[in-house]
PDB file of C-alpha atoms in Angstrom:
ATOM      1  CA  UNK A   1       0.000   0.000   0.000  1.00  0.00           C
ATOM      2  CA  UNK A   2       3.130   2.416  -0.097  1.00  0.00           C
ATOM      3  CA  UNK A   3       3.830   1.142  -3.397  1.00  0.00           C
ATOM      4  CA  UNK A   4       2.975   3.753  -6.384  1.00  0.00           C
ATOM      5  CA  UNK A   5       0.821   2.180  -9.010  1.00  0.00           C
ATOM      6  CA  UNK A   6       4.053   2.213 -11.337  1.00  0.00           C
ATOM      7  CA  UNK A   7       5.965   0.373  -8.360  1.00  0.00           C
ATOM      8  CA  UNK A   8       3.051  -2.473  -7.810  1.00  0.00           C
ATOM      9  CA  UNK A   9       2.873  -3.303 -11.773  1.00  0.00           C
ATOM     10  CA  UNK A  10       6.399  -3.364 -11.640  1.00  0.00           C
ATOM     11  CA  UNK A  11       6.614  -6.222  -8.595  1.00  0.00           C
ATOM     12  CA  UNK A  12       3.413  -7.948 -10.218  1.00  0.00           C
ATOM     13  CA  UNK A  13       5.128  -8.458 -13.502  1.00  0.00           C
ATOM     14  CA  UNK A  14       8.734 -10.076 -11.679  1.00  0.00           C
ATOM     15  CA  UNK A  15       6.520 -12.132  -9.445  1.00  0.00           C
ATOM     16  CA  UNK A  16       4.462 -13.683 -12.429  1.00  0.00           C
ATOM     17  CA  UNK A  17       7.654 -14.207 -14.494  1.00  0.00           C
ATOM     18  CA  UNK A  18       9.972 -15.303 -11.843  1.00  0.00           C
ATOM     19  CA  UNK A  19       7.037 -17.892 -10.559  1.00  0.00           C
ATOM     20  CA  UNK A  20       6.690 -19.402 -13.733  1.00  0.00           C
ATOM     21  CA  UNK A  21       7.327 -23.186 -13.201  1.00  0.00           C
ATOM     22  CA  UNK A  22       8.100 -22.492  -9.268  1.00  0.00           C
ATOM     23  CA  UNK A  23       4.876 -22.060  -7.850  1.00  0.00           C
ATOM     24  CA  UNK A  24       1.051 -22.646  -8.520  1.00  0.00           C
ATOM     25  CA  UNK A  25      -0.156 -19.508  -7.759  1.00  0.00           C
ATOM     26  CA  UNK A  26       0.054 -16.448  -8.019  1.00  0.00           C
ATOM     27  CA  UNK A  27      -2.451 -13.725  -6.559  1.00  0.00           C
ATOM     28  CA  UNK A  28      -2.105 -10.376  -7.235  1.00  0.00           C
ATOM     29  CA  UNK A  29      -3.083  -7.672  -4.427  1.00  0.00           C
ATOM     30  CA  UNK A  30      -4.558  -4.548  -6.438  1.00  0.00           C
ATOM     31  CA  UNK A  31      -6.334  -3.014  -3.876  1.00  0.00           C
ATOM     32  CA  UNK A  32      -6.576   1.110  -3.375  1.00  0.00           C
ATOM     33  CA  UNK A  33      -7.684   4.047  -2.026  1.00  0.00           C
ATOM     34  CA  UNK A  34      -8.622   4.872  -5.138  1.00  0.00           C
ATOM     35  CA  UNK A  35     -11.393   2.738  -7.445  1.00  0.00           C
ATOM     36  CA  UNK A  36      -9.940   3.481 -10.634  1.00  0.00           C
ATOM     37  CA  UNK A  37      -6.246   2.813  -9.615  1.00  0.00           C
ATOM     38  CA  UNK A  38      -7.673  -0.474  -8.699  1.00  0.00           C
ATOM     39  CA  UNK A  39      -9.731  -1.290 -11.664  1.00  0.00           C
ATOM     40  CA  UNK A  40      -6.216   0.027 -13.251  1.00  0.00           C
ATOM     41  CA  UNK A  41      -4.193  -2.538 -11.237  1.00  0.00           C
ATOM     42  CA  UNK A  42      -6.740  -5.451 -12.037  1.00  0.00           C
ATOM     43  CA  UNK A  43      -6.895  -4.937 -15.539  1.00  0.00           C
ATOM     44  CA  UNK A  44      -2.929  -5.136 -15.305  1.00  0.00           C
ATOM     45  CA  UNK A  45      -3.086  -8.327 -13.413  1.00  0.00           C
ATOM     46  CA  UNK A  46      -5.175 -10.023 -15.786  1.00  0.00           C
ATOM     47  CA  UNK A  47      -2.926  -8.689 -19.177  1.00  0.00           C
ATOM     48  CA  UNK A  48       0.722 -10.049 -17.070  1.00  0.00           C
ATOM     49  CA  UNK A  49      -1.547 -13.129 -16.684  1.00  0.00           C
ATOM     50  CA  UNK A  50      -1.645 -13.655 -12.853  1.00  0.00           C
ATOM     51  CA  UNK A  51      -4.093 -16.440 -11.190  1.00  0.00           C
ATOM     52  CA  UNK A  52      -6.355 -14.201  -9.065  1.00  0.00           C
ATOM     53  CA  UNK A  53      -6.736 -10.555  -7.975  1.00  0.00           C
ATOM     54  CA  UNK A  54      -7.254  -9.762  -3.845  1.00  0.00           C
ATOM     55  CA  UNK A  55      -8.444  -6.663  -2.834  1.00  0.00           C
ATOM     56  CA  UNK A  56      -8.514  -4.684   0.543  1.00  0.00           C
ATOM     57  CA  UNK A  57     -11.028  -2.172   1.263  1.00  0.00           C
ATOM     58  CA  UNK A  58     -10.584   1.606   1.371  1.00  0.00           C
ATOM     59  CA  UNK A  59      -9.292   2.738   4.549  1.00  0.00           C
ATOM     60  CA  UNK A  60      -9.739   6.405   4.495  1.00  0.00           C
ATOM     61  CA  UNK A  61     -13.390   6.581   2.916  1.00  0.00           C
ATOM     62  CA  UNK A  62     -14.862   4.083   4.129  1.00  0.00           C
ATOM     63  CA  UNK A  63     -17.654   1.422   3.165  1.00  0.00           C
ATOM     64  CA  UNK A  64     -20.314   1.868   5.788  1.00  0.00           C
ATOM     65  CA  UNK A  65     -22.051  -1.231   4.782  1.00  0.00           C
ATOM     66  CA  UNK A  66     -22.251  -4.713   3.374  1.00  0.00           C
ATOM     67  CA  UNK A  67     -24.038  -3.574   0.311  1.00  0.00           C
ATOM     68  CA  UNK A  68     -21.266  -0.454  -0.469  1.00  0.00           C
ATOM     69  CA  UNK A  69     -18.041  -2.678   0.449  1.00  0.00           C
ATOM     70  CA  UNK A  70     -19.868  -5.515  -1.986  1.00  0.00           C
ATOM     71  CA  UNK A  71     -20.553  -2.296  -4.689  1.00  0.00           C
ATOM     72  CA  UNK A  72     -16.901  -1.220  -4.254  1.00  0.00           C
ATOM     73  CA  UNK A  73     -15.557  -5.308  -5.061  1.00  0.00           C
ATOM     74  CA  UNK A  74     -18.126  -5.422  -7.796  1.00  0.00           C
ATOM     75  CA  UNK A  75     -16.444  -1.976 -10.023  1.00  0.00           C
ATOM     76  CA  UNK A  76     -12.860  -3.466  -9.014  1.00  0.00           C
ATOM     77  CA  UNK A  77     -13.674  -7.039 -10.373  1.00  0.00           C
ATOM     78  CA  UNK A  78     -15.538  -5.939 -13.760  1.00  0.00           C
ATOM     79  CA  UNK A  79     -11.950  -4.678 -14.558  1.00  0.00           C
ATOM     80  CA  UNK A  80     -10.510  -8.035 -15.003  1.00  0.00           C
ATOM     81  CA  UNK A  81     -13.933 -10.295 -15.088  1.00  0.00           C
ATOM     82  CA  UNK A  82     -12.295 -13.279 -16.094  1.00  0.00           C
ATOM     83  CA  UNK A  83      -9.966 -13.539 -13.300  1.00  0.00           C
ATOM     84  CA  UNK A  84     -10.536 -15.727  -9.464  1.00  0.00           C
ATOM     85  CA  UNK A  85     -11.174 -12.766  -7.282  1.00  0.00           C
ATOM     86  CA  UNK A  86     -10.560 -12.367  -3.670  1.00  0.00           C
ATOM     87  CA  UNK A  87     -11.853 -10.223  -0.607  1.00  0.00           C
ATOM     88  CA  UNK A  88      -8.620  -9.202   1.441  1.00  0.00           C
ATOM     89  CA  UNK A  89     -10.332  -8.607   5.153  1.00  0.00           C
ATOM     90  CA  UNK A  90      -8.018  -7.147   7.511  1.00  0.00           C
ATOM     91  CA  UNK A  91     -10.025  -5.172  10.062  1.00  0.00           C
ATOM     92  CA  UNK A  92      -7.064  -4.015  12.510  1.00  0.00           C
ATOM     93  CA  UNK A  93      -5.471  -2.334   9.460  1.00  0.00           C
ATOM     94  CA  UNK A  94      -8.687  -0.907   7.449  1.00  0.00           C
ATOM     95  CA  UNK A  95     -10.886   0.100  10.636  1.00  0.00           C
ATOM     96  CA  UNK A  96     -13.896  -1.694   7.973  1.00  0.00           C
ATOM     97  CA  UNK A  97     -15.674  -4.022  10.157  1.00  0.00           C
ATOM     98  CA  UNK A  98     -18.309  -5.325   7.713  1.00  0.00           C
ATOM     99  CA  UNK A  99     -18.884  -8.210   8.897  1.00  0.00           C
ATOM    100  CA  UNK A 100     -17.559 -10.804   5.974  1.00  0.00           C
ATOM    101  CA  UNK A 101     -20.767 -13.407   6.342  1.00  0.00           C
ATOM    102  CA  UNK A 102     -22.931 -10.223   5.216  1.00  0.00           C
ATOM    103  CA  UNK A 103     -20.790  -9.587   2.724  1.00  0.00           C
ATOM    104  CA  UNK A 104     -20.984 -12.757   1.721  1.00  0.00           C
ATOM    105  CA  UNK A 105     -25.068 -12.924   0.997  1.00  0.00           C
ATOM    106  CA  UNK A 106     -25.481 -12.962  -2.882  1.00  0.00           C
ATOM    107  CA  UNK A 107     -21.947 -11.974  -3.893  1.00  0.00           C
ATOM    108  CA  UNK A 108     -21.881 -14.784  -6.223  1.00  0.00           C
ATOM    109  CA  UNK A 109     -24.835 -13.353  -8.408  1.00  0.00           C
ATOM    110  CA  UNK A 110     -22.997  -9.632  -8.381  1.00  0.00           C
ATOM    111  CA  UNK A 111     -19.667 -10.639  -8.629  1.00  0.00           C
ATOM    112  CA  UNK A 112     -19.472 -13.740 -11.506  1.00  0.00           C
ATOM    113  CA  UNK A 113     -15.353 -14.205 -10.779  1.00  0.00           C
ATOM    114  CA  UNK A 114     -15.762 -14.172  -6.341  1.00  0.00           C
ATOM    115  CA  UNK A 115     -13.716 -17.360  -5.001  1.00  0.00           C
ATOM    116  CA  UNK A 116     -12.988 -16.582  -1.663  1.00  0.00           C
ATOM    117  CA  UNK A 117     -12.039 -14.709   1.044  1.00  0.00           C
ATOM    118  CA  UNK A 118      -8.664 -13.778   3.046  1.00  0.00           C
ATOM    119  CA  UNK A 119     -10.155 -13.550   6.347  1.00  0.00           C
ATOM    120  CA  UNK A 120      -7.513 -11.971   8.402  1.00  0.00           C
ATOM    121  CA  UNK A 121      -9.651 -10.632  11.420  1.00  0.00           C
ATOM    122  CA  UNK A 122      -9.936 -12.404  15.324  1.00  0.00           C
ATOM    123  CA  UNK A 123     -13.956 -12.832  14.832  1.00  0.00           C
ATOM    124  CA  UNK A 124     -13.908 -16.444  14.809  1.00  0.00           C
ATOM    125  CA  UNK A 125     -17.702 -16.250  15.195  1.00  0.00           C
ATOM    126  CA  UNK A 126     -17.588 -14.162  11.577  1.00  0.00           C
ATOM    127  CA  UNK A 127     -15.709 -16.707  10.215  1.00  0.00           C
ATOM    128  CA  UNK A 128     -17.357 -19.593  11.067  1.00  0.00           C
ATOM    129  CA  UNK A 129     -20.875 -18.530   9.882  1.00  0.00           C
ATOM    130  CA  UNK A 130     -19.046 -18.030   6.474  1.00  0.00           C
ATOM    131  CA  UNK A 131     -19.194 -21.112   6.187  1.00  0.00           C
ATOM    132  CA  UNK A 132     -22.655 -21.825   5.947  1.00  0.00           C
ATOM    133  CA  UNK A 133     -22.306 -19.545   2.522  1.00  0.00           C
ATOM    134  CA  UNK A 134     -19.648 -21.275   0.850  1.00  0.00           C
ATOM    135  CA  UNK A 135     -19.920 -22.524  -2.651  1.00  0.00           C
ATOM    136  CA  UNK A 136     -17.611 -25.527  -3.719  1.00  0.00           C
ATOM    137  CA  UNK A 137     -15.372 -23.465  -5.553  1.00  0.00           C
ATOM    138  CA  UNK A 138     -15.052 -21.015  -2.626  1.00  0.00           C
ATOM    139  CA  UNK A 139     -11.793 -20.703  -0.529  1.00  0.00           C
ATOM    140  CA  UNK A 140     -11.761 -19.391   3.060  1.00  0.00           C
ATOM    141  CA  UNK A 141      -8.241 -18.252   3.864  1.00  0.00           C
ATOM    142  CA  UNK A 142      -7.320 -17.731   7.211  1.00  0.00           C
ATOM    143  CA  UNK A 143      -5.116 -14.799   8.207  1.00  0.00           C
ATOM    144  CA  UNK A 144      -4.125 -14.570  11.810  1.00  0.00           C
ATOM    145  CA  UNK A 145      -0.667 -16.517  11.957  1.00  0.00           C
ATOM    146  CA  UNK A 146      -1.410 -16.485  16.326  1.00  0.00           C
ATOM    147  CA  UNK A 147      -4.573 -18.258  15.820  1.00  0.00           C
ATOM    148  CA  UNK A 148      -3.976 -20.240  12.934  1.00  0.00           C
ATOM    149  CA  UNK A 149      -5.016 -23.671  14.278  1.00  0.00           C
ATOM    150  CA  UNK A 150      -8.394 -21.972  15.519  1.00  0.00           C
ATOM    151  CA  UNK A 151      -8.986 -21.018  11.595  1.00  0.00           C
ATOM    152  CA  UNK A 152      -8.349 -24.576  10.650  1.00  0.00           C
ATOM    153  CA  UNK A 153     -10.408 -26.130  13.562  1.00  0.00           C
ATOM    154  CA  UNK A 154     -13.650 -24.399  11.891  1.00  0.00           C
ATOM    155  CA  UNK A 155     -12.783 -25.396   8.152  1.00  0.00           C
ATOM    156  CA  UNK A 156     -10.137 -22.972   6.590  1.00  0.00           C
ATOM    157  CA  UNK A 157      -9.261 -24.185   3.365  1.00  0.00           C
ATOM    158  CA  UNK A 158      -5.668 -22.730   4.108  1.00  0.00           C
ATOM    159  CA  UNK A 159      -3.518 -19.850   5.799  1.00  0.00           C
ATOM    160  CA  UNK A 160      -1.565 -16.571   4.457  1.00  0.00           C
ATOM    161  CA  UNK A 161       0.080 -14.985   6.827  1.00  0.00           C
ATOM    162  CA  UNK A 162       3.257 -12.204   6.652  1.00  0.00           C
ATOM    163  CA  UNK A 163       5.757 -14.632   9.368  1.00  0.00           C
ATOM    164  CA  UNK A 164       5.320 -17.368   7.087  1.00  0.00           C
ATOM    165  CA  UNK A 165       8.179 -15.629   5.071  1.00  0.00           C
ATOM    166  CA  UNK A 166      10.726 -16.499   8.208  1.00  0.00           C
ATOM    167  CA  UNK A 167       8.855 -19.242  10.484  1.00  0.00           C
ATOM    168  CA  UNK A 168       6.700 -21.320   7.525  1.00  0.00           C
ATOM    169  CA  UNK A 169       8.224 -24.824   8.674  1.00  0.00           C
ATOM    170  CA  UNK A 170       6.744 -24.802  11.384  1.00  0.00           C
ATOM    171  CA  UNK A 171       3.525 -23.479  10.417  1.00  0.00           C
ATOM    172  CA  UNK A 172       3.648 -26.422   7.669  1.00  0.00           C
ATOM    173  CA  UNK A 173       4.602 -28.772  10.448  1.00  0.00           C
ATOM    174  CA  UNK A 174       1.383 -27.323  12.273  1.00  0.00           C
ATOM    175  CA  UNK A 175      -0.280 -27.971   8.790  1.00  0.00           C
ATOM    176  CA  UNK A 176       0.581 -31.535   8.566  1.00  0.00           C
ATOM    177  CA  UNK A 177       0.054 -32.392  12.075  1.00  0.00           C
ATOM    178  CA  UNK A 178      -3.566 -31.200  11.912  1.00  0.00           C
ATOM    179  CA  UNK A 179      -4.131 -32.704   8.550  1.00  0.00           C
ATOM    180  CA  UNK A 180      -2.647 -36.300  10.662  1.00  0.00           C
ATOM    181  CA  UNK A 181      -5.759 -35.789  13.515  1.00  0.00           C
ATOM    182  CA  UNK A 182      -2.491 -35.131  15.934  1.00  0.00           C
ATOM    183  CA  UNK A 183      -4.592 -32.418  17.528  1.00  0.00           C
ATOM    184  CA  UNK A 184      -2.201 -32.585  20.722  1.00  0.00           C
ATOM    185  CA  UNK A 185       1.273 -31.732  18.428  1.00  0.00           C
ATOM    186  CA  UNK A 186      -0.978 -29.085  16.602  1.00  0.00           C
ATOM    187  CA  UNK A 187      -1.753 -26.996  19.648  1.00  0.00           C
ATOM    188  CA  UNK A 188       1.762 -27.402  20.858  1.00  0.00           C
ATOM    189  CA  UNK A 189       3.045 -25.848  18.054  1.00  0.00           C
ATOM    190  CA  UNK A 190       0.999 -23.521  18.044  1.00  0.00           C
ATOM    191  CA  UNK A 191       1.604 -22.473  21.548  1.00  0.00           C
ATOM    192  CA  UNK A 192       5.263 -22.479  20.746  1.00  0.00           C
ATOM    193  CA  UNK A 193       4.570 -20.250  18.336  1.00  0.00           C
ATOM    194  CA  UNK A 194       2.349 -17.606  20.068  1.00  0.00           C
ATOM    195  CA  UNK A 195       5.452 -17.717  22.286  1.00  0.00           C
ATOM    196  CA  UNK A 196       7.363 -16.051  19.472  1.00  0.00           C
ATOM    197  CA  UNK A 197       4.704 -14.037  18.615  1.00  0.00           C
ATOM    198  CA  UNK A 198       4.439 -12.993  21.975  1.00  0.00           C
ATOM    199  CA  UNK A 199       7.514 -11.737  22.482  1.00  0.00           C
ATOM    200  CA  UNK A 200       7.705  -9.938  19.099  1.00  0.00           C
ATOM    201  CA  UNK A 201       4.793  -8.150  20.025  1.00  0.00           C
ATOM    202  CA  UNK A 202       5.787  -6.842  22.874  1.00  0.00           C
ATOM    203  CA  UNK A 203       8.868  -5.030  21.271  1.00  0.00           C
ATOM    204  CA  UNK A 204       7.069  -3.513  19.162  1.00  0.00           C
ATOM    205  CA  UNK A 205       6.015  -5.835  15.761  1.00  0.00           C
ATOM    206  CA  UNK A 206       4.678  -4.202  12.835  1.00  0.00           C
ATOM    207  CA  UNK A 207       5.826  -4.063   9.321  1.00  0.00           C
ATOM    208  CA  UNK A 208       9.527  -2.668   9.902  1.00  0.00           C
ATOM    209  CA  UNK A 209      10.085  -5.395  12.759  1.00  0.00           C
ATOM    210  CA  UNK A 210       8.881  -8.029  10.022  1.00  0.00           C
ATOM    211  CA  UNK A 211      10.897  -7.296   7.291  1.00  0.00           C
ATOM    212  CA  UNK A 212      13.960  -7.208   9.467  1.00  0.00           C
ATOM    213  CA  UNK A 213      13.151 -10.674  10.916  1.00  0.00           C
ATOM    214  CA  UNK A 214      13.147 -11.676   7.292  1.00  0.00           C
ATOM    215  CA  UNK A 215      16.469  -9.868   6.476  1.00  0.00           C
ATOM    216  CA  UNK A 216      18.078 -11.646   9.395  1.00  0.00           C
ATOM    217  CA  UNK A 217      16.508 -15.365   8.766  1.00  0.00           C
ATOM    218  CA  UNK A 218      17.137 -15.066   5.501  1.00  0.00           C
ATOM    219  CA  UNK A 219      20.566 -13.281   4.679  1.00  0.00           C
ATOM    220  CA  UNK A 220      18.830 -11.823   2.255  1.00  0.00           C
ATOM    221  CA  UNK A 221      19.110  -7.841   1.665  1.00  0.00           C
ATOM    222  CA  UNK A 222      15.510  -6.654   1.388  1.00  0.00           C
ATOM    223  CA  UNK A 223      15.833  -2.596   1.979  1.00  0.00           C
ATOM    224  CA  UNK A 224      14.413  -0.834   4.653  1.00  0.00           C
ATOM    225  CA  UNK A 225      10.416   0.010   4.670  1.00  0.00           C
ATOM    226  CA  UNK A 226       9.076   3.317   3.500  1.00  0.00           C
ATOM    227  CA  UNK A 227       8.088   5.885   5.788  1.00  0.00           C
ATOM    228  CA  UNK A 228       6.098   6.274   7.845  1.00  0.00           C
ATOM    229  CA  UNK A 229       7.299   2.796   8.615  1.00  0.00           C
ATOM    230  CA  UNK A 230      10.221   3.071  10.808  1.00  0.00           C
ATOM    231  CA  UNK A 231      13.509   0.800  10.528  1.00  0.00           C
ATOM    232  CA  UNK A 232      13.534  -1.847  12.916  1.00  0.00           C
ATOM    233  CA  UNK A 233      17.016  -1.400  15.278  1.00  0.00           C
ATOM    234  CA  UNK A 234      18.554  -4.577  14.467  1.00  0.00           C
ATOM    235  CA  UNK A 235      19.175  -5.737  17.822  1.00  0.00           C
ATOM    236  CA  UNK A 236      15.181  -6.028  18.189  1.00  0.00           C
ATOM    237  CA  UNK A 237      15.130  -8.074  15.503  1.00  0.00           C
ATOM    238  CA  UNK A 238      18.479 -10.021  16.850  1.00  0.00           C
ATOM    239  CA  UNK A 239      16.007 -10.494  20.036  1.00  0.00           C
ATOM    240  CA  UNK A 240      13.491 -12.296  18.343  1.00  0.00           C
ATOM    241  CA  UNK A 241      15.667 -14.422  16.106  1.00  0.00           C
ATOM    242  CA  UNK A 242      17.249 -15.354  19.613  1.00  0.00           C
ATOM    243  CA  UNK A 243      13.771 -16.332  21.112  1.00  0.00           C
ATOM    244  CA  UNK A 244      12.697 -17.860  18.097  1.00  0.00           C
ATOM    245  CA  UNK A 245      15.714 -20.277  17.739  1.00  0.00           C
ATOM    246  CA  UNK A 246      15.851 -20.715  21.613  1.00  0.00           C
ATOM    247  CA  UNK A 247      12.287 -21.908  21.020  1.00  0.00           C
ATOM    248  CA  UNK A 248      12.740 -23.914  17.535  1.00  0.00           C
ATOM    249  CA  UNK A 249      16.671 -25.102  17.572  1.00  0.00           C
ATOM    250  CA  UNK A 250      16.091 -26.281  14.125  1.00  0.00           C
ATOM    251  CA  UNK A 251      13.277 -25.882  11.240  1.00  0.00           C
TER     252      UNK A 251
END
């Protein structure tokens, strides 16, 4: 969202060539303050040939309702009508607390290409209810790396989630032990890794702590955020690493 609509083609077109062979999927985020930047965005998506479009809501005028956030989908998708599109709902960031299962009501009839949602809020009741409107070629994505066993307890069809860059093995090992009815191992890990989280928290985690934690996990050089991110002070980020490998001596 600190991108410039130049900058986000730009990404979009190295991620879709670079994935090419590597991965199965590719969604493309192309959601705006502006509508027309992210019909702009869509349409661009669909031309570089990505799998599916995502789309946050507009933070700073907002949707008051299920009907205007569903209106405000609707314009973005009919950009790019042919491609898998996807409701991005992250509440603690937009301040839009539609409730998604209201959302939900009908959306298939005004928006053809709808397959799903990101659900990245801590309403498990919202969630769950979702479910009662699925259609089979519906995904429910659940965002909320803390809580991601609850999300998969009540049906998620999967998880995307920013610490997955740095600590994904173990949220695949949660994965698999789930998927295995070890319900016991699940929660453990999971507890391990609100542990983590935890602590992370505490210092301070938001986007400039993440990227760091990638940096250092990595070894990769990623750049510092924009402003008004601030730089995380690497010995934060040295903190974390510490508790994280103190916690998880190997992946």
């Amino acid at each position: 969202m600190s991108l410039t609509v130049a900058e986000r083609k730009l990404l979009a077109e190295e991620w879709c060539k670079k994935a090419k062979g590597k991965m199965d999927h590719v969604a493309v985020h192309v959601g705006c303050m502006s509508l027309k930047d992210s019909q702009d965005l869509a349409l661009h998506a669909a031309q570089i040939k990505a799998d599916s479009i995502a789309v946050i809501s507009p933070s700073f005028f907002k949707p008051k309702n299920a009907h205007a956030l569903r209106s405000y989908l609707k314009a973005v998708a009919s950009a790019a009508p042919n491609l898998p599109f996807y409701y991005y709902h992250i509440p603690s960031i937009t301040g839009v607390n539609v409730l998604v299962r209201d959302l939900l009501v009908g959306i298939e009839e005004e928006i053809p290409s709808f397959r799903g949602v990101k659900f990245s809020g801590i309403d498990l009741m919202d969630f769950g209810l979702c479910f009662s409107l699925m259609k089979p070629n519906w995904s429910l994505l659940y965002g909320v790396d803390e809580q991601m066993l609850s999300g998969l307890v009540l049906g998620a069809d999967g998880a995307v989630g920013s610490t997955y860059n740095y600590v994904g093995c173990q949220f695949n090992k949660l994965l698999s032990a789930f998927e295995k009815g070890e319900l016991v191992e699940a929660r453990t890990i999971q507890f391990k890794l609100q542990d983590f989280l935890g602590l992370a928290m505490k210092l301070g985690f938001d986007v400039g702590v993440n990227k760091q934690l990638m940096v250092e996990v990595s070894g990769l050089s990623l750049g510092p955020p924009r402003f008004p991110v601030m730089p995380c002070h690497p010995d934060v980020a040295a903190s974390i690493k510490h508790k994280y490998e103190s916690i998880f001596p190997q992946c």
